[in-house]
PDB file of C-alpha atoms in Angstrom:
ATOM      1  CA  UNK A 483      72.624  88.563  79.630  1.00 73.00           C
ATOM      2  CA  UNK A 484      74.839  86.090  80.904  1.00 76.00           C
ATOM      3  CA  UNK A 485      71.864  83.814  81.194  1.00 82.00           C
ATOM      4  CA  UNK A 486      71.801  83.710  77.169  1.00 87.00           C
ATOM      5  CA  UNK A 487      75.639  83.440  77.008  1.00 87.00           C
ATOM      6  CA  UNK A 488      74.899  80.098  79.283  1.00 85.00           C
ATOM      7  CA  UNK A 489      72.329  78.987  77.354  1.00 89.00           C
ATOM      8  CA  UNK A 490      74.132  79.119  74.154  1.00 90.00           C
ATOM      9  CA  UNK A 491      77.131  77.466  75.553  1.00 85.00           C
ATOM     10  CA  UNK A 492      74.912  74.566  76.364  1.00 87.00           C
ATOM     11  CA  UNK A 493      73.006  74.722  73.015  1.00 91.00           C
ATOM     12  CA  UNK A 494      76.829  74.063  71.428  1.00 86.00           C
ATOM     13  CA  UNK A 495      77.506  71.479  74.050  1.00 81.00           C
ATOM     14  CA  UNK A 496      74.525  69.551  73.305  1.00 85.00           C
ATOM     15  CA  UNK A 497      74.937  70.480  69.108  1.00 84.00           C
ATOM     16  CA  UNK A 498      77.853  68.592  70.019  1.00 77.00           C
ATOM     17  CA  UNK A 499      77.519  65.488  71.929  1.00 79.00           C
ATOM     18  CA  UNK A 500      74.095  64.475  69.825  1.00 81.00           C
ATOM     19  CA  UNK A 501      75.569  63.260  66.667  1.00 76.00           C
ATOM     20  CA  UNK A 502      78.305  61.588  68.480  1.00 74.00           C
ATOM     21  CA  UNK A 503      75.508  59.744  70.742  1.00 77.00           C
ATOM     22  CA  UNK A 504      73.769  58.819  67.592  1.00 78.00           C
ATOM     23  CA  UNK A 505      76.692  57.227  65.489  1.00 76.00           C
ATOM     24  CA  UNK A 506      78.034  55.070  68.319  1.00 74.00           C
ATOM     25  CA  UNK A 507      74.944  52.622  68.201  1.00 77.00           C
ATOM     26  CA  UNK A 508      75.838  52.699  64.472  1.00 75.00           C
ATOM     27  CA  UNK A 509      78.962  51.902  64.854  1.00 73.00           C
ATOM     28  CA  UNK A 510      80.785  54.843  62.994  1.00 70.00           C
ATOM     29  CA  UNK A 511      83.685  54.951  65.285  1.00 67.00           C
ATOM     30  CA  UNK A 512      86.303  56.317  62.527  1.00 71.00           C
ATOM     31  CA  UNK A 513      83.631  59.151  61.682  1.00 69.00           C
ATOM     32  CA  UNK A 514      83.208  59.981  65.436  1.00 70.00           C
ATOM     33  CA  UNK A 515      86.796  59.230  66.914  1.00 74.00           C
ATOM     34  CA  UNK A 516      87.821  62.848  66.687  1.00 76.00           C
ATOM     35  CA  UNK A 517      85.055  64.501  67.982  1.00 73.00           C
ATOM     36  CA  UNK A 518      85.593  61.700  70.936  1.00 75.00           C
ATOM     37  CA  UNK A 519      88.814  62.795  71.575  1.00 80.00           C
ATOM     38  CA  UNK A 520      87.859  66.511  71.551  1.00 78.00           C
ATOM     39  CA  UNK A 521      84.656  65.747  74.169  1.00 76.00           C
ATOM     40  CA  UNK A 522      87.202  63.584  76.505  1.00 82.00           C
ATOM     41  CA  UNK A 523      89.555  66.643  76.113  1.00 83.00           C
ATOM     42  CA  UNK A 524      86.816  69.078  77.145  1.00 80.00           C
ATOM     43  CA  UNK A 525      85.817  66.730  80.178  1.00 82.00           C
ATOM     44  CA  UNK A 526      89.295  66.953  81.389  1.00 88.00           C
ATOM     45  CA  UNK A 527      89.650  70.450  80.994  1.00 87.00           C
ATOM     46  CA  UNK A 528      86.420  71.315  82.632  1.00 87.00           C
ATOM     47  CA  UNK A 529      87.680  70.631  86.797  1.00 92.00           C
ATOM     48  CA  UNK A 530      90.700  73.330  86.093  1.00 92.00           C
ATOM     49  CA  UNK A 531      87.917  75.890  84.436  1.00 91.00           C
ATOM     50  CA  UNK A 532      85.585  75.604  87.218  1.00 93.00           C
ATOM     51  CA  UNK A 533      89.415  75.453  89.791  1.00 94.00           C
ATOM     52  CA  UNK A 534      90.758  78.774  88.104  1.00 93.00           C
ATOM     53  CA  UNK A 535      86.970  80.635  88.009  1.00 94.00           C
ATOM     54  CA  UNK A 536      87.066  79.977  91.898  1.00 96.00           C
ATOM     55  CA  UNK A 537      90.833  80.720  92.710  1.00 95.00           C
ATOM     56  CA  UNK A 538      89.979  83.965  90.546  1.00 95.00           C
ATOM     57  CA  UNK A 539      86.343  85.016  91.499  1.00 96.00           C
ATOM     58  CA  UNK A 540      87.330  84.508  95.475  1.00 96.00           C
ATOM     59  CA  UNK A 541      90.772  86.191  95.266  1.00 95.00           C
ATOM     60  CA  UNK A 542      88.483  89.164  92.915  1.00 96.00           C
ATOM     61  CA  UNK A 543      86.513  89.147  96.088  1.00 96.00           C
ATOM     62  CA  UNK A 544      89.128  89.503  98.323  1.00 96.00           C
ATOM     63  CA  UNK A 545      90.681  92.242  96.672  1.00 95.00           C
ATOM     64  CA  UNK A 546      87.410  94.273  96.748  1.00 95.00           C
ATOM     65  CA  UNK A 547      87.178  93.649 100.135  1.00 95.00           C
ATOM     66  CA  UNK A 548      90.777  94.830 101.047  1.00 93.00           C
ATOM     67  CA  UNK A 549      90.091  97.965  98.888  1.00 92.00           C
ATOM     68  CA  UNK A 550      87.513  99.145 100.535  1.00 90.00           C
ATOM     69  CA  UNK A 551      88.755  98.171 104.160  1.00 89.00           C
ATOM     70  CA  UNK A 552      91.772 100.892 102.972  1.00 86.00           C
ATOM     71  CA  UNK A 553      89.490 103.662 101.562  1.00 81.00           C
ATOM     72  CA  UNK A 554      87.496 103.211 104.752  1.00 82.00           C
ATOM     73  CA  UNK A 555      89.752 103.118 107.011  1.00 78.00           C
ATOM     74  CA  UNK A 556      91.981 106.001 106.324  1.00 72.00           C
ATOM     75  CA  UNK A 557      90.891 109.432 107.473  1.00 67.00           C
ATOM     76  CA  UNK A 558      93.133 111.092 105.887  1.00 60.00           C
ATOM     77  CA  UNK A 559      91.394 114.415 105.835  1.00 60.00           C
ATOM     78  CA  UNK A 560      90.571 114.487 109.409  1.00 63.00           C
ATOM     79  CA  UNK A 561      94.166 113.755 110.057  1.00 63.00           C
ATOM     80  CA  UNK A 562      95.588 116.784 107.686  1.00 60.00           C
ATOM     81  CA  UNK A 563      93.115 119.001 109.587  1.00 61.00           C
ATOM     82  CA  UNK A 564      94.247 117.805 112.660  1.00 63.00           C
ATOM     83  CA  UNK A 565      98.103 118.306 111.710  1.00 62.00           C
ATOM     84  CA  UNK A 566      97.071 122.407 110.917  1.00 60.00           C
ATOM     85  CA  UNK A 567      97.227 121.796 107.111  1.00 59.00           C
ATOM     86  CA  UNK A 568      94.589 123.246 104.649  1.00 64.00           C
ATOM     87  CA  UNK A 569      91.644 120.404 103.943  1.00 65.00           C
ATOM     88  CA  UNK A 570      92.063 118.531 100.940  1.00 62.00           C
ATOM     89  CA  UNK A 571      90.468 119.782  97.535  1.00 70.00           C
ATOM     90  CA  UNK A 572      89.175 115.542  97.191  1.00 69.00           C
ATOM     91  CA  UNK A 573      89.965 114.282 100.264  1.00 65.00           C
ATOM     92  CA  UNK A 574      89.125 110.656  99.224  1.00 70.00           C
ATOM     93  CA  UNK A 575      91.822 110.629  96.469  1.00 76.00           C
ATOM     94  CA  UNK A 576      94.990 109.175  98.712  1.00 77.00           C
ATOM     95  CA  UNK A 577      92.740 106.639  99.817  1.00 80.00           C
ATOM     96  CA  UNK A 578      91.646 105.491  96.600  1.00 83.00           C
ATOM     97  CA  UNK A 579      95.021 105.257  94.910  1.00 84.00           C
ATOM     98  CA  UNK A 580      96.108 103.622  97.966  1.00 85.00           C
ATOM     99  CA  UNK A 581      93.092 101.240  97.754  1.00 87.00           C
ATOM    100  CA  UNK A 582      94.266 100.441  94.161  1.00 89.00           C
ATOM    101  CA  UNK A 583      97.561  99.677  94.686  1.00 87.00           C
ATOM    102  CA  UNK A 584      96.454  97.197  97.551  1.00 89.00           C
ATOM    103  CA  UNK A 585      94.068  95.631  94.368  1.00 93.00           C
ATOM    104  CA  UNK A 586      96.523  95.507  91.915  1.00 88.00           C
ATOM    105  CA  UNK A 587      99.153  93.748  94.917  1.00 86.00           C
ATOM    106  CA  UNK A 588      96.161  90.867  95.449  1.00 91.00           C
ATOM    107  CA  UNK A 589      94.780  90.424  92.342  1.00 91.00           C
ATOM    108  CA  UNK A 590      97.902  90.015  90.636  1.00 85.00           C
ATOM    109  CA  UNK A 591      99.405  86.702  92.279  1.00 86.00           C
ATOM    110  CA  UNK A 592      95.674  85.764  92.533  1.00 91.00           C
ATOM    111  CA  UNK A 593      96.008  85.800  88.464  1.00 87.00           C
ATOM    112  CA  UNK A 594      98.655  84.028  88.392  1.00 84.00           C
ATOM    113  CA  UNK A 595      97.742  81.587  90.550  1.00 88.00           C
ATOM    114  CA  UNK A 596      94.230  80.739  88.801  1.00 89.00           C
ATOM    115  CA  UNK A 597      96.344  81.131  84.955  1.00 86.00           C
ATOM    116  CA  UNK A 598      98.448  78.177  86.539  1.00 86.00           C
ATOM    117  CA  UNK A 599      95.643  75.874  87.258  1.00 89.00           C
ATOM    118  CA  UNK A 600      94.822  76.112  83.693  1.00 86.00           C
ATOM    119  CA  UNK A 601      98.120  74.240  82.900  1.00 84.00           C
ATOM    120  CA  UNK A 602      97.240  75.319  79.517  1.00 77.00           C
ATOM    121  CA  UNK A 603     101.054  76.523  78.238  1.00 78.00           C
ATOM    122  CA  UNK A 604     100.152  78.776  76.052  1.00 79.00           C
ATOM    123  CA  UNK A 605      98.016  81.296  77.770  1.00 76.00           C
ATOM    124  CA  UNK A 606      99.528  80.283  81.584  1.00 75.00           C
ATOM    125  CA  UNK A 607     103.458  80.917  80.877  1.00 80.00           C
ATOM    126  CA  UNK A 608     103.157  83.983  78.605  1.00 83.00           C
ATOM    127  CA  UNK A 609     100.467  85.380  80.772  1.00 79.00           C
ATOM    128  CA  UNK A 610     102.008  84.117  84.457  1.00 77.00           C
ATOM    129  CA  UNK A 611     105.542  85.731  82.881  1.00 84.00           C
ATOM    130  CA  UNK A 612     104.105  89.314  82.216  1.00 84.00           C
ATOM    131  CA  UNK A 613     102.022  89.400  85.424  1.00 80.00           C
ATOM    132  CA  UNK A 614     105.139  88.456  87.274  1.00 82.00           C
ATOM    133  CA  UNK A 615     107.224  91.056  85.862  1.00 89.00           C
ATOM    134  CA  UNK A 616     104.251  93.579  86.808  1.00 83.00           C
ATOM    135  CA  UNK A 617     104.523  92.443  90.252  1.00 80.00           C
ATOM    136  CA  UNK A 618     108.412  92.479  90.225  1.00 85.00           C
ATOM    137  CA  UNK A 619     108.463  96.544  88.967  1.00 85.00           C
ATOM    138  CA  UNK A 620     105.887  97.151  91.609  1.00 78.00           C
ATOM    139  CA  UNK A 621     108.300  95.715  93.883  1.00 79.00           C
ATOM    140  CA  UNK A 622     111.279  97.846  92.788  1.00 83.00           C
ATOM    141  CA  UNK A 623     109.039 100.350  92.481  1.00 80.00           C
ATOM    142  CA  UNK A 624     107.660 100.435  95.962  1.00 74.00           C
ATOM    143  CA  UNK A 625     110.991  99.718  97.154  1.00 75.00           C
ATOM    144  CA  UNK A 626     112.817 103.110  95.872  1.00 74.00           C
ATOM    145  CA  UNK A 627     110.326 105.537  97.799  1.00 65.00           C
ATOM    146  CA  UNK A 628     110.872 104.092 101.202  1.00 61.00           C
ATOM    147  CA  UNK A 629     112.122 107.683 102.909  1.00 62.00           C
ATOM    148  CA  UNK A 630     116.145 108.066 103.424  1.00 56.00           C
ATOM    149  CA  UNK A 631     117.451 107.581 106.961  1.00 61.00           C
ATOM    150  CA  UNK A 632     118.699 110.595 108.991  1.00 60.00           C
ATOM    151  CA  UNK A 633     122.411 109.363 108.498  1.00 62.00           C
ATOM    152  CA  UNK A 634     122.569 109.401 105.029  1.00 59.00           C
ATOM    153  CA  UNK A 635     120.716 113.043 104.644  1.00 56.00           C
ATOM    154  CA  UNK A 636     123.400 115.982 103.434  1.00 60.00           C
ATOM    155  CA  UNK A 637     123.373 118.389 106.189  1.00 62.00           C
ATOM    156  CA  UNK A 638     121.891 121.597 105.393  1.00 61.00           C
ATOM    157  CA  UNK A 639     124.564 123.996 104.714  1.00 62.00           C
ATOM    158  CA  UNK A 640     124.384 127.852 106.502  1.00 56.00           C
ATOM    159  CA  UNK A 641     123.464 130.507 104.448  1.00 58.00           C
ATOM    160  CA  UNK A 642     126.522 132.434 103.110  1.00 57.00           C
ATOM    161  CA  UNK A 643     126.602 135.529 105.257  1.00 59.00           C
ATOM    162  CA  UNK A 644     126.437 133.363 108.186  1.00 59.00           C
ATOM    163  CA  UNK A 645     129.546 131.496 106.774  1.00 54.00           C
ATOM    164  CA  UNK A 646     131.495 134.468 106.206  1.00 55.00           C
ATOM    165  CA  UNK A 647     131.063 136.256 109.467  1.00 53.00           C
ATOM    166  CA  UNK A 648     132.267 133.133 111.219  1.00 52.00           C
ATOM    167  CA  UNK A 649     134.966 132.786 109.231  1.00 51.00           C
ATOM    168  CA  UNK A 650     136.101 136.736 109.650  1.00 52.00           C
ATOM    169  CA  UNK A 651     135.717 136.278 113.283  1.00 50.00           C
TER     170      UNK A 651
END
């Protein structure tokens, strides 16, 4: 499949160099000047394509890998056991929400990072600006369930017969 999707980008490739090859000798500059232009344009282009694929397909790879370093490495079941609680009903679903968030926290500045090396405006500043206020919620996100400190707890009040003997007393 993606064989075919190559060789039909390189069918259109060729489709298009060919008739600009054969009107130079010619000497049909005017006729061939903007299809020039749009070749030299592609031929620029082509070292930040093949820069963003590789910033994107390694970072990709990295993410996997950190996903399933997580998933593997937490025992989480073992550990509930071992704490006296009742095993889990799917004890692989912390892990793998856990290994998802870890993902989404790689891939996310890794797509941003390969969008940029694009310098294509269009696509890079809408797409780097909604990726980075993804990342930004997560933040805030992440950020409001780190657990209260002892000090700021309210102190659990006594029950109100225990209050009202000690205040008979």
């Amino acid at each position: 499949m993606i064989g075919a999707q190559v060789g039909d980008a390189a069918y259109w490739v060729v489709l298009l160099i060919t008739p600009f090859l054969a009107t130079q000798p010619l000497g049909l500059a005017g006729a061939t000047g903007p299809l020039g232009d749009m070749l030299q344009g592609l031929c620029r282009a082509v070292p930040r394509i093949i820069g963003a694929a590789l910033i994107f397909f390694l970072g990709y790879v990295l993410a996997k890998v950190a996903k399933k370093a997580v998933i593997t490495a937490s025992h989480v079941e073992r550990f509930s056991t071992h704490v006296g609680a009742t095993k889990p009903t799917d004890p692989t679903m912390l892990p793998r929400t856990i290994g998802g968030i870890v993902f989404a926290l790689i891939i996310i500045p890794v797509s941003i990072a390969a969008l940029d090396t694009l310098t294509i405006a269009a696509i890079s500043q809408s797409a780097t600006a909604m990726l980075r206020i993804i990342l930004s919620a997560a933040k805030r996100t992440a950020s409001s369930a780190r657990p209260v400190p002892r000090s700021c707890r309210p102190r659990p009040s006594a029950p109100a017969h225990l209050s009202r003997s000690r205040s008979s007393a």
